Structure formats: structure tokens, C-alpha cells
Short mmCIF file of N, CA and C in Angstrom, two decimals:
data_model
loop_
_atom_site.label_atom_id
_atom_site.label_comp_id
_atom_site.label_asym_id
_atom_site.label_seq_id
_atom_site.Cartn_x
_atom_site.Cartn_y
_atom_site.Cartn_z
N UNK A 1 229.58 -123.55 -22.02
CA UNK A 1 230.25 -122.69 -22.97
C UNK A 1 231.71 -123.10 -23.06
N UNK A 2 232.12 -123.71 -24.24
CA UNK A 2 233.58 -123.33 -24.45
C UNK A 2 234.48 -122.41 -24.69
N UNK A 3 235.54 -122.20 -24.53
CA UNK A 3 236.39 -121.23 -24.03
C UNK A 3 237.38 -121.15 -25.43
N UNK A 4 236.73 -121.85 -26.45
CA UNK A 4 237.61 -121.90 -28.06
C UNK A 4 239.14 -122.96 -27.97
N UNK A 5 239.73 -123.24 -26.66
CA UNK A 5 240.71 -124.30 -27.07
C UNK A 5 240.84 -125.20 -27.38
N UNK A 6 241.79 -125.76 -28.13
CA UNK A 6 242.01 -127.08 -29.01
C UNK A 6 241.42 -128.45 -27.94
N UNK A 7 241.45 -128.35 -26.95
CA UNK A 7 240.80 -129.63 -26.31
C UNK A 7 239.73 -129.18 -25.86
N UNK A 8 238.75 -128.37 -26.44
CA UNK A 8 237.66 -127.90 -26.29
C UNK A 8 236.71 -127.63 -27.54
N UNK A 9 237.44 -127.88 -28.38
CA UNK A 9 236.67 -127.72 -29.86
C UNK A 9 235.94 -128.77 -30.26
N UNK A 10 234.90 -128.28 -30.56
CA UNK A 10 233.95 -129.66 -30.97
C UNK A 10 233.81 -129.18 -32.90
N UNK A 11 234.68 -130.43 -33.75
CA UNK A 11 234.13 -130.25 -35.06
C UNK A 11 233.65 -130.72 -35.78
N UNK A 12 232.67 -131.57 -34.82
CA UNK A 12 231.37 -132.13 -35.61
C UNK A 12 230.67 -131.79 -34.85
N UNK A 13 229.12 -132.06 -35.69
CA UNK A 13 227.67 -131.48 -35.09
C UNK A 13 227.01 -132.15 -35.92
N UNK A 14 225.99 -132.61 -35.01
CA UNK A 14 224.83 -133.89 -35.66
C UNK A 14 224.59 -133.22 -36.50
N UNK A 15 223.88 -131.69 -36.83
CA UNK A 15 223.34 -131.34 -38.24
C UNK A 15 224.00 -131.07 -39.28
N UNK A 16 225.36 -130.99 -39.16
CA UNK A 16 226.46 -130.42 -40.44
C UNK A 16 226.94 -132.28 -40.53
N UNK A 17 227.21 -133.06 -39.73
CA UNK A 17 227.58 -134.74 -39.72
C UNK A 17 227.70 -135.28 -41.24
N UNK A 18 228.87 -135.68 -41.57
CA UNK A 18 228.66 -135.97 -42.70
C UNK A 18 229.77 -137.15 -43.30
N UNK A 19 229.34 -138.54 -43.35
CA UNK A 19 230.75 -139.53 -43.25
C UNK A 19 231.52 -139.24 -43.90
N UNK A 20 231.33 -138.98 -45.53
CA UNK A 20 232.52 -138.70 -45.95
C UNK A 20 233.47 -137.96 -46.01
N UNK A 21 233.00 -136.89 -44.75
CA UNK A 21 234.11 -136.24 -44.23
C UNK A 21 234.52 -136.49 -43.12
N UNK A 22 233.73 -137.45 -42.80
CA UNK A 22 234.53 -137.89 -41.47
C UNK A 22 236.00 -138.76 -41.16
N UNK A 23 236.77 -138.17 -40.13
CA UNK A 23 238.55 -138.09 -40.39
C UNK A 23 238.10 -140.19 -40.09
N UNK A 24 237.60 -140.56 -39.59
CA UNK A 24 237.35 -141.92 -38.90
C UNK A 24 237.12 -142.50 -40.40
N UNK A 25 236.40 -142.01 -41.58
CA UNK A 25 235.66 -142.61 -42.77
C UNK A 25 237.21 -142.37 -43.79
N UNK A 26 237.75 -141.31 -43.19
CA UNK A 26 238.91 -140.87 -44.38
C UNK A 26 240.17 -141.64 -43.79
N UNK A 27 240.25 -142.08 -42.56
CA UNK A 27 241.60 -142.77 -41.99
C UNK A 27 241.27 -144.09 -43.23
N UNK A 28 239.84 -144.92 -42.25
CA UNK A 28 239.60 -146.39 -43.12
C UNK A 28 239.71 -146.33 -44.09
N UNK A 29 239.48 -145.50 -45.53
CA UNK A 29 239.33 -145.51 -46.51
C UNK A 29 241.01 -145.69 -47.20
N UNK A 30 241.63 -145.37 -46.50
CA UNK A 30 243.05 -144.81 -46.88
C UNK A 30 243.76 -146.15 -46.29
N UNK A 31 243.76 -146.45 -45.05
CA UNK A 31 243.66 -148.08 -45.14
C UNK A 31 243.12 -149.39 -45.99
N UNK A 32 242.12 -148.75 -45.96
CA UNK A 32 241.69 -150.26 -46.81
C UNK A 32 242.55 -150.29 -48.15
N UNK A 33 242.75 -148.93 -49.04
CA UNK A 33 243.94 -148.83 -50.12
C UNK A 33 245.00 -149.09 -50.24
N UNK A 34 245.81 -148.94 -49.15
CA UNK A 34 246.54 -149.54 -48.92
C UNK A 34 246.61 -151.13 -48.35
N UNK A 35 246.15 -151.18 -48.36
CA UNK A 35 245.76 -152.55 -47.91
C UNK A 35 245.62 -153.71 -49.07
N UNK A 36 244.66 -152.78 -49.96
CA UNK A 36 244.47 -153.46 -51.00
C UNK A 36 245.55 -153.20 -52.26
N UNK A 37 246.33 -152.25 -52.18
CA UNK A 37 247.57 -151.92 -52.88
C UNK A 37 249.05 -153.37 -52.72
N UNK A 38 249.30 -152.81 -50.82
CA UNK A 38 249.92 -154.46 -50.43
C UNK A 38 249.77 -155.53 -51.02
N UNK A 39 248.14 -155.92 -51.20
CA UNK A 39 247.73 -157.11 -51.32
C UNK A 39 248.00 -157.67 -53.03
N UNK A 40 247.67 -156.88 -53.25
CA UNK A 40 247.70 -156.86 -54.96
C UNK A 40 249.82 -156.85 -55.03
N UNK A 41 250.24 -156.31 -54.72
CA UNK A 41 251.91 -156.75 -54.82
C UNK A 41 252.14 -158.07 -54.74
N UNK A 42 251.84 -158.27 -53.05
CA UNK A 42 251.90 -159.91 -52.73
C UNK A 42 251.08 -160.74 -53.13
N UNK A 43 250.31 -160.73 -53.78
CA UNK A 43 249.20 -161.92 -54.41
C UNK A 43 250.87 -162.30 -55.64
N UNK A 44 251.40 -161.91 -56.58
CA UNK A 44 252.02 -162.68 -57.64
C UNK A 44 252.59 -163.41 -56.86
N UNK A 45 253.18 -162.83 -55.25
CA UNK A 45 254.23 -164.21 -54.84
C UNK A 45 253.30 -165.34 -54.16
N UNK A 46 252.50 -165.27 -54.30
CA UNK A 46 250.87 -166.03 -53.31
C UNK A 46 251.41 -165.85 -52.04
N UNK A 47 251.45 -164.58 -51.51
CA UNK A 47 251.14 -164.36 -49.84
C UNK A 47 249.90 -163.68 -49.68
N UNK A 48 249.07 -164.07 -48.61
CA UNK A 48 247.79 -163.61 -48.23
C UNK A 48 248.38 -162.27 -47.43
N UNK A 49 247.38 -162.09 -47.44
CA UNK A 49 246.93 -160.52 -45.70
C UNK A 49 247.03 -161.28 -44.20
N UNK A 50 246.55 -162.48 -44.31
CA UNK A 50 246.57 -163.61 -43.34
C UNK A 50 247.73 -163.91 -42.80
N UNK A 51 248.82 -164.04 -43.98
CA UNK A 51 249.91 -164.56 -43.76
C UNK A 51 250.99 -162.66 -43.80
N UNK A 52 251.23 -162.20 -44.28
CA UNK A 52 252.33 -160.97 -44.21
C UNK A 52 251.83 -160.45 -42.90
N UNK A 53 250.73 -159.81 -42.95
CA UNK A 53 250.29 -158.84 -40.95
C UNK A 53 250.95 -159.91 -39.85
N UNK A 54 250.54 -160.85 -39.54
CA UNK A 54 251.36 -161.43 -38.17
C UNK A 54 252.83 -161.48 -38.46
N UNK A 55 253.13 -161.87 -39.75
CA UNK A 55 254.41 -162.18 -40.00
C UNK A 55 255.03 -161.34 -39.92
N UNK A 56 254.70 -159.89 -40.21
CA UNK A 56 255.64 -158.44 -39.78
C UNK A 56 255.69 -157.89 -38.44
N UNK A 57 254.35 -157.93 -37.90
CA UNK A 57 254.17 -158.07 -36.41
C UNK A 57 255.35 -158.46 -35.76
N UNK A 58 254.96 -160.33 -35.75
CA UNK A 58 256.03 -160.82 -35.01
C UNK A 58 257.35 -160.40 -34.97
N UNK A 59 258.16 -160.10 -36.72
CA UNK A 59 258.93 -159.69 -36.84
C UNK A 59 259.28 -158.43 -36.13
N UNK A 60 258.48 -157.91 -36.20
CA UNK A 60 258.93 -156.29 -35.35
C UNK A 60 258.95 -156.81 -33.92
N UNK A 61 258.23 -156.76 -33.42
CA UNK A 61 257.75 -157.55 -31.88
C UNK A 61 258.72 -158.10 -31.12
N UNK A 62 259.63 -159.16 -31.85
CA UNK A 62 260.72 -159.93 -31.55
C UNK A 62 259.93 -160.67 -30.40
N UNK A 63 259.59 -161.89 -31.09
CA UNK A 63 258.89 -162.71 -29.93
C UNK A 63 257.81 -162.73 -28.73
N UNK A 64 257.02 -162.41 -29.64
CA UNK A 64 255.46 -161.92 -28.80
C UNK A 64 254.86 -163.07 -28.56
N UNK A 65 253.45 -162.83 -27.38
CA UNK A 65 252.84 -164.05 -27.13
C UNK A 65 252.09 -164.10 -28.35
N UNK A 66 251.00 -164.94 -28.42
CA UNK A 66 249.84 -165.31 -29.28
C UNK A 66 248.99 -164.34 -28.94
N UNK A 67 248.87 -163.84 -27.16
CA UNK A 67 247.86 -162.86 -27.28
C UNK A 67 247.80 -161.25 -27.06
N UNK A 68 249.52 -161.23 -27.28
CA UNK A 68 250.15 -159.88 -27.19
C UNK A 68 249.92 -159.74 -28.72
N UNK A 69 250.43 -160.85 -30.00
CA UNK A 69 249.80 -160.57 -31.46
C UNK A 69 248.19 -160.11 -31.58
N UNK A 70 247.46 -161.11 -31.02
CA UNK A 70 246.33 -161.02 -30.66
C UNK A 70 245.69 -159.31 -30.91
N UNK A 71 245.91 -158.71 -29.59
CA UNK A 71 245.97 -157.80 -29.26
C UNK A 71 246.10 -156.74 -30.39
N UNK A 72 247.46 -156.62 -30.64
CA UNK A 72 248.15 -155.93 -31.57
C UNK A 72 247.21 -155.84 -32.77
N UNK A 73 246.78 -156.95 -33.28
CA UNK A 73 245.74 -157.23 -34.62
C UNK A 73 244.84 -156.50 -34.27
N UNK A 74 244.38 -156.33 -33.29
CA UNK A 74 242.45 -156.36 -32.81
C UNK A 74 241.84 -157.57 -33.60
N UNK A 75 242.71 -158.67 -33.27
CA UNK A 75 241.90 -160.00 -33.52
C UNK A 75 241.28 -160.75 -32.28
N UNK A 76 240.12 -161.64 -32.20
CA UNK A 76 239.97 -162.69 -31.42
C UNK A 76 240.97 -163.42 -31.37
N UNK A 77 241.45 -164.34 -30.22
CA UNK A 77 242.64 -165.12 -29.87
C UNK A 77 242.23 -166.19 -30.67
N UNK A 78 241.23 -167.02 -30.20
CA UNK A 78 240.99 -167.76 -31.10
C UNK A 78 241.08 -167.68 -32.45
N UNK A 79 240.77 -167.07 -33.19
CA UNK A 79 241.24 -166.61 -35.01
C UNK A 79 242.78 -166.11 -34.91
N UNK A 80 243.17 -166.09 -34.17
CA UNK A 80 244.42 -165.72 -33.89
C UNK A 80 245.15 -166.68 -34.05
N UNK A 81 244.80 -167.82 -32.95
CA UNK A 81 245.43 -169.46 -32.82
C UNK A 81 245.17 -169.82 -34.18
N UNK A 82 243.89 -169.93 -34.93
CA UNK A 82 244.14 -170.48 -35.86
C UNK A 82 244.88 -170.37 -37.11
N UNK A 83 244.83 -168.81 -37.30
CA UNK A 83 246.21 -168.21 -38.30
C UNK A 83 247.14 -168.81 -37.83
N UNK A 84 247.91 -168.46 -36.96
CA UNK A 84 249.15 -169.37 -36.09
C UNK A 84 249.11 -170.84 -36.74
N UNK A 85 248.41 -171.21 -36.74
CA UNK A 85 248.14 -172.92 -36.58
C UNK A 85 248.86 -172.82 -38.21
N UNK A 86 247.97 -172.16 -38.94
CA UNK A 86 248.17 -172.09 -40.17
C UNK A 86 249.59 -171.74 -40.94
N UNK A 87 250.40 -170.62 -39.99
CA UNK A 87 251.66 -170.37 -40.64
C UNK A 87 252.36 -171.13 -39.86
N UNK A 88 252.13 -171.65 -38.97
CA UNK A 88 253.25 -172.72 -38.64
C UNK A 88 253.67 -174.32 -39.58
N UNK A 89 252.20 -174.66 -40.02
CA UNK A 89 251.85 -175.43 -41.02
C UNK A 89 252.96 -175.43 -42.04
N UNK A 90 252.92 -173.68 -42.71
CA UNK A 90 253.55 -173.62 -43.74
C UNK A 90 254.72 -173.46 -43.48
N UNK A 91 255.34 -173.53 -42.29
CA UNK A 91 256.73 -173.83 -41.95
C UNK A 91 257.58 -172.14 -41.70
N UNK A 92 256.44 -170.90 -41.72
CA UNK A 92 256.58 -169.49 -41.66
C UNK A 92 256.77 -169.13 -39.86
N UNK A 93 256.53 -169.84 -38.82
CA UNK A 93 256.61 -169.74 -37.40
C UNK A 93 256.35 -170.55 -36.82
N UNK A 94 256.67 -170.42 -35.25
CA UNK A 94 257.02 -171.08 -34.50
C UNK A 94 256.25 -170.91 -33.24
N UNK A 95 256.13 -172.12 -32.39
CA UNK A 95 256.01 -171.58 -30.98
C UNK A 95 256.75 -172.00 -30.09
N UNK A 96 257.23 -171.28 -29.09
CA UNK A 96 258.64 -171.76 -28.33
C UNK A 96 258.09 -171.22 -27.07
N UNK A 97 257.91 -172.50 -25.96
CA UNK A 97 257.29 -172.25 -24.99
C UNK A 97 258.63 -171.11 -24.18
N UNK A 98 258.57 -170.59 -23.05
CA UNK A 98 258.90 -169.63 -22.17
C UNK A 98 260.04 -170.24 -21.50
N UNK A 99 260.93 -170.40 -21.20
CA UNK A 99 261.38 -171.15 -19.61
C UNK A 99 261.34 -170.75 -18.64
N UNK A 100 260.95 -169.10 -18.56
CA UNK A 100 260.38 -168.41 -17.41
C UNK A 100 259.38 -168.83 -16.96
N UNK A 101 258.30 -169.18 -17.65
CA UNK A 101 257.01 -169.25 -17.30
C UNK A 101 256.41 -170.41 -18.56
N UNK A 102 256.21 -171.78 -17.98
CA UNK A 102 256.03 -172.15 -18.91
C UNK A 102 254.47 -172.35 -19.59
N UNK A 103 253.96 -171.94 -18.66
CA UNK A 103 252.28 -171.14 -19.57
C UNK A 103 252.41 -170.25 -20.81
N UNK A 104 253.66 -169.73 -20.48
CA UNK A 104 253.64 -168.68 -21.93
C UNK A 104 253.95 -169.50 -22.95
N UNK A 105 253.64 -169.27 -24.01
CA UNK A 105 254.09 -169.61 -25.42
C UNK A 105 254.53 -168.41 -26.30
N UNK A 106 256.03 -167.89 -26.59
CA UNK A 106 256.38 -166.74 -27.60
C UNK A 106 255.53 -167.52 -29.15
N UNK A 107 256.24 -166.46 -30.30
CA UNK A 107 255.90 -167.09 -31.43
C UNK A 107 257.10 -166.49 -32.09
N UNK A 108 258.20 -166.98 -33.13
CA UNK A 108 259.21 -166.80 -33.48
C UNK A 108 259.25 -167.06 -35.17
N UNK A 109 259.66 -166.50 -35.69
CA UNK A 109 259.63 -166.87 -37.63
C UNK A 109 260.59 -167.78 -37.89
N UNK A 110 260.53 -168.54 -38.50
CA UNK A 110 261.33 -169.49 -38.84
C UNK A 110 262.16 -168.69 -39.98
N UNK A 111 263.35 -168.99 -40.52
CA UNK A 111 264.04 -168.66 -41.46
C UNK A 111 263.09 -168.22 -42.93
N UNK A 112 262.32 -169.39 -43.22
CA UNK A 112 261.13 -168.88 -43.94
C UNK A 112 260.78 -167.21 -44.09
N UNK A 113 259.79 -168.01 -42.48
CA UNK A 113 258.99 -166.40 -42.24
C UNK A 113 259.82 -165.35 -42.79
N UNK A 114 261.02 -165.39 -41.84
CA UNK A 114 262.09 -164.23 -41.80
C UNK A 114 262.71 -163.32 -43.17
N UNK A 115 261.93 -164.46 -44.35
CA UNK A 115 262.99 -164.42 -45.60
C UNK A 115 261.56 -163.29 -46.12
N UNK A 116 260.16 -163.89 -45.90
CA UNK A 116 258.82 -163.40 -46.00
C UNK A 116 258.76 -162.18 -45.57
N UNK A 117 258.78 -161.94 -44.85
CA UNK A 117 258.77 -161.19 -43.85
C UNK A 117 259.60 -159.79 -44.39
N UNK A 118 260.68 -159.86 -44.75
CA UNK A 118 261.97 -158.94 -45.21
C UNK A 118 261.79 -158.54 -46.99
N UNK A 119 261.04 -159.79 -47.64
CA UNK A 119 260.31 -159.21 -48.65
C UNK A 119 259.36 -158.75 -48.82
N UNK A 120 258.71 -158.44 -47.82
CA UNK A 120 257.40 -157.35 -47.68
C UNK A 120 257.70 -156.26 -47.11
N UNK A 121 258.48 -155.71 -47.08
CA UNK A 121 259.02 -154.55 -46.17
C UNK A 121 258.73 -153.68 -47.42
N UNK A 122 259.87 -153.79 -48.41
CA UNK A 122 259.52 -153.04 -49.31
C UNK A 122 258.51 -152.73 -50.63
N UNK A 123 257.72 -153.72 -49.94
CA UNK A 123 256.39 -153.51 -50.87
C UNK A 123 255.76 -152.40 -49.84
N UNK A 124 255.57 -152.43 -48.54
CA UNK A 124 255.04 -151.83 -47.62
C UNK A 124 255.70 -150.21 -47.72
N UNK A 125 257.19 -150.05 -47.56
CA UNK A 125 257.82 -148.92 -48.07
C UNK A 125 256.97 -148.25 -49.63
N UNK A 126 257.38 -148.91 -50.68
CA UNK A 126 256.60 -148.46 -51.67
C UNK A 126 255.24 -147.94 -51.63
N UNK A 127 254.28 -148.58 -51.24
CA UNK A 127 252.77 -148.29 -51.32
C UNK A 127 252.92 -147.22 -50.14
N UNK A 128 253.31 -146.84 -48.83
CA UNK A 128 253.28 -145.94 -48.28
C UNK A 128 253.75 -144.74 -48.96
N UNK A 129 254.99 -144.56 -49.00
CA UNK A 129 255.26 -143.74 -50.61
C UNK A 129 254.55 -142.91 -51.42
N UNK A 130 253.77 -144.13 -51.71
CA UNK A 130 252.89 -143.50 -53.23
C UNK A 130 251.72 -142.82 -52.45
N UNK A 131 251.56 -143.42 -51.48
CA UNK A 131 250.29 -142.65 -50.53
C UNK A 131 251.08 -140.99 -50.05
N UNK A 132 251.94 -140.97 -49.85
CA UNK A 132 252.44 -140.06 -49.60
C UNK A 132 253.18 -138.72 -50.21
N UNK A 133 252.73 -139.55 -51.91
CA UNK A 133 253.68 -138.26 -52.86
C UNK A 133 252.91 -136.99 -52.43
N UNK A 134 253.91 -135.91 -52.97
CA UNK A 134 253.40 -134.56 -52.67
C UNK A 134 253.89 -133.89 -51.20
N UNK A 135 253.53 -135.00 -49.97
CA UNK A 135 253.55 -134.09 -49.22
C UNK A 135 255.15 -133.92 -48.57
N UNK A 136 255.41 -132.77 -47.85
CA UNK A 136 256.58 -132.50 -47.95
C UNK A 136 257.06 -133.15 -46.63
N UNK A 137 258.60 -133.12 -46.28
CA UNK A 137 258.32 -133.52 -44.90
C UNK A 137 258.07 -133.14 -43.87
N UNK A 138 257.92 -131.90 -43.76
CA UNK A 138 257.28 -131.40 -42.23
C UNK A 138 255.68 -131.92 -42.23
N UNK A 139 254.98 -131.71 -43.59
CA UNK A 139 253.36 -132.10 -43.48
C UNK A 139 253.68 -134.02 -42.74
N UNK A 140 254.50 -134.54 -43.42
CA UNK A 140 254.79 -135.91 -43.28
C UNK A 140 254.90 -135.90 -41.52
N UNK A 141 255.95 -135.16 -41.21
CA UNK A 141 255.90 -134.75 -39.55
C UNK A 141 254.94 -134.67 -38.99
N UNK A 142 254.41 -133.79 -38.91
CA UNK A 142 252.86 -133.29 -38.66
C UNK A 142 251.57 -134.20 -38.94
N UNK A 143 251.50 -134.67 -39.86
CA UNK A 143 250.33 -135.66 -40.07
C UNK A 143 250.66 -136.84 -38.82
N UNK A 144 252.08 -137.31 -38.58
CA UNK A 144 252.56 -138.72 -37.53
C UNK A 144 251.99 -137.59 -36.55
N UNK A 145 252.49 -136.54 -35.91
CA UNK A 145 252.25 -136.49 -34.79
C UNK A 145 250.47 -136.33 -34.22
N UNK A 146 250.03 -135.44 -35.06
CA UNK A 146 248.37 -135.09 -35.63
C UNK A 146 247.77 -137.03 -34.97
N UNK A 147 248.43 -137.84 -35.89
CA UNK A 147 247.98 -139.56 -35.72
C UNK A 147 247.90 -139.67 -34.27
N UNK A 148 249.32 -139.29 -33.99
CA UNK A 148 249.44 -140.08 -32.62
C UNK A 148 249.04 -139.72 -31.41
N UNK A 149 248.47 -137.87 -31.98
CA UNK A 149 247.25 -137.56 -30.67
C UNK A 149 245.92 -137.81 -30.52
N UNK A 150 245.41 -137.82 -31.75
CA UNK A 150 244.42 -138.92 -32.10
C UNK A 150 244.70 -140.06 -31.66
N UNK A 151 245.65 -141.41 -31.25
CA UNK A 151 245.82 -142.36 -30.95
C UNK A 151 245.56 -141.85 -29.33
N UNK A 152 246.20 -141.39 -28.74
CA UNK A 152 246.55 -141.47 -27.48
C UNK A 152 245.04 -140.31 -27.06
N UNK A 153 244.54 -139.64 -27.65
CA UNK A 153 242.79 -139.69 -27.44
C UNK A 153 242.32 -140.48 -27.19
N UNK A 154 242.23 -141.46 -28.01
CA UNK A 154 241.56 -142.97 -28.37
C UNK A 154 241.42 -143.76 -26.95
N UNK A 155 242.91 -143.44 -26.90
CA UNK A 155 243.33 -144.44 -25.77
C UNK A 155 243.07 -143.77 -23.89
N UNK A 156 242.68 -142.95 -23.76
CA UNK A 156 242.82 -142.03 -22.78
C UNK A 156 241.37 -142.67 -22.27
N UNK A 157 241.29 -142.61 -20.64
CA UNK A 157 240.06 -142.61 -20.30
C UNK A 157 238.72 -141.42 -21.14
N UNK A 158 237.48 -142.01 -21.06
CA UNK A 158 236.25 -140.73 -21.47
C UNK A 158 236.37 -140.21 -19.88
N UNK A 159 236.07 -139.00 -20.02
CA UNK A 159 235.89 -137.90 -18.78
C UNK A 159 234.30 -138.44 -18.67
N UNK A 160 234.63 -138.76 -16.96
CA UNK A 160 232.75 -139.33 -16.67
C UNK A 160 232.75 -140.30 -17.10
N UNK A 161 232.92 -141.82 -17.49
CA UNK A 161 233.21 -142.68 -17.74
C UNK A 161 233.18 -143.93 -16.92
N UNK A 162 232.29 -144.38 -16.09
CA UNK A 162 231.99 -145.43 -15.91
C UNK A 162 232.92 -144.91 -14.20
N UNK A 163 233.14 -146.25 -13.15
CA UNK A 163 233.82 -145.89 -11.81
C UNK A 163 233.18 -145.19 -10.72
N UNK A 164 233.78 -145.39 -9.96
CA UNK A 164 233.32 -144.48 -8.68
C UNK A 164 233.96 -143.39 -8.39
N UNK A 165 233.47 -142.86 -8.43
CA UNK A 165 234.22 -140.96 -7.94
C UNK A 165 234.35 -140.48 -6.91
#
């Protein structure tokens, strides 16, 4: 029996279950629009999805490994290396081994990237925006924080979950 509190509420149930109300079906959906909003901006300058996501990454990141980007994406390393491979090609980044440790390899934007990189900001500003008319800013408040307990759910051990007790 639950006791009615917020970390005790269950608001789904296999027989009411229904994707398109599901917050997991309504997050992706709202992603992929945006996504495809981005994409459609940067296609006139011919930048891919391939090429702007690591490139803002890194940029934010300030010199991440390959598999701290990795990571960050929820990409395979390998498809990882090879994007890499690819914007380095186009002269958009770099890899600059460690002198701490020279197993590491950072990844750094070249002036390029950097120029790339700073013109997608505000395509990214915009399309968030437009996703966002209407709501005011406390809902704007509230929806980040709403996200980020949902995130840190996500991220939390399951209770009963595998281990020895």
C-alpha cells in the first residue's frame, strides 16, 4: 500500500498505458522537432547534425576526451572516432594529446570549428524559443527543474537492483 507521496505515486498502469501520453514518447517527440527544426536552419549553410552536436559539445566541454564526448552523445566510441576523424578532415577539430598523461587524447576546435560552433548557438537559442512561446517564466523554471528530477531519477540506482545486500 502506498502512503499517496510524490515518490510513491505510481502514474502509469499497464491497463490505462498509453504512448502517446507517455512523458518518455512526449520528451522524444519534442526532441526529434527540434532537432529537425536545427537541422533545417543549418542545412542552407551545409552543416550536418554530425557535424554541429560534437562541435557544441566540445565547445561547451572545453577540451574533452573522445570518450568523455562519447559518453556525453550516448554514442559508440567507435562512431565517435569516426565523426572525429571526419571533422578533423574538414579542418573543424583537433586532437591534442595530454602531457599529463599521454594516453589521453583532448579534442579542441580549430578556429573553424569555433567560428561553427558560435553560429549555431543562435539557431539553437531561436528554435528553443519557439518551442517555448507561451510559457511564462516560472512554468519555464519549473519544467528545468521537473527535467532535472526526472534526470537524476534516471540516474539514481533501481531500489533492489542487482549487488549483494
Amino acid at each position: 500500500m502506498t502512503d499517496g507521496s510524490p515518490s510513491e505515486a505510481h502514474f502509469y498502469s499497464v491497463e490505462r498505458y498509453s504512448a502517446q501520453d507517455s512523458i518518455g514518447y512526449l520528451m522524444r517527440m519534442v526532441l526529434a522537432r527540434a532537432g529537425q527544426a536545427i537541422d533545417r536552419r543549418l542545412a542552407q549553410h551545409g552543416w550536418t547534425h554530425a557535424q554541429w552536436v560534437p562541435l557544441i559539445r566540445i565547445r561547451t566541454c572545453q577540451t574533452p576526451t573522445l570518450a568523455e564526448l562519447a559518453r556525453s552523445m550516448d554514442v559508440d566510441p567507435g562512431a565517435m572516432t569516426r565523426m572525429i576523424d571526419r571533422l578533423e578532415a574538414k579542418g573543424l577539430c583537433r586532437r591534442v594529446r595530454s602531457t599529463e598523461d599521454r594516453r589521453v587524447v583532448h579534442l579542441q576546435l580549430t578556429a573553424e570549428g569555433e567560428r561553427l560552433a558560435d553560429a549555431v548557438r543562435p539557431v539553437l537559442v531561436e528554435v528553443m524559443n519557439r518551442l517555448l512561446a507561451g510559457f511564462s517564466p516560472q512554468e519555464f523554471e519549473t519544467l528545468k527543474r521537473l527535467l532535472n528530477r526526472m534526470l537524476a531519477n534516471a540516474q539514481a540506482p533501481a531500489v533492489g537492483a542487482g549487488g549483494a545486500g
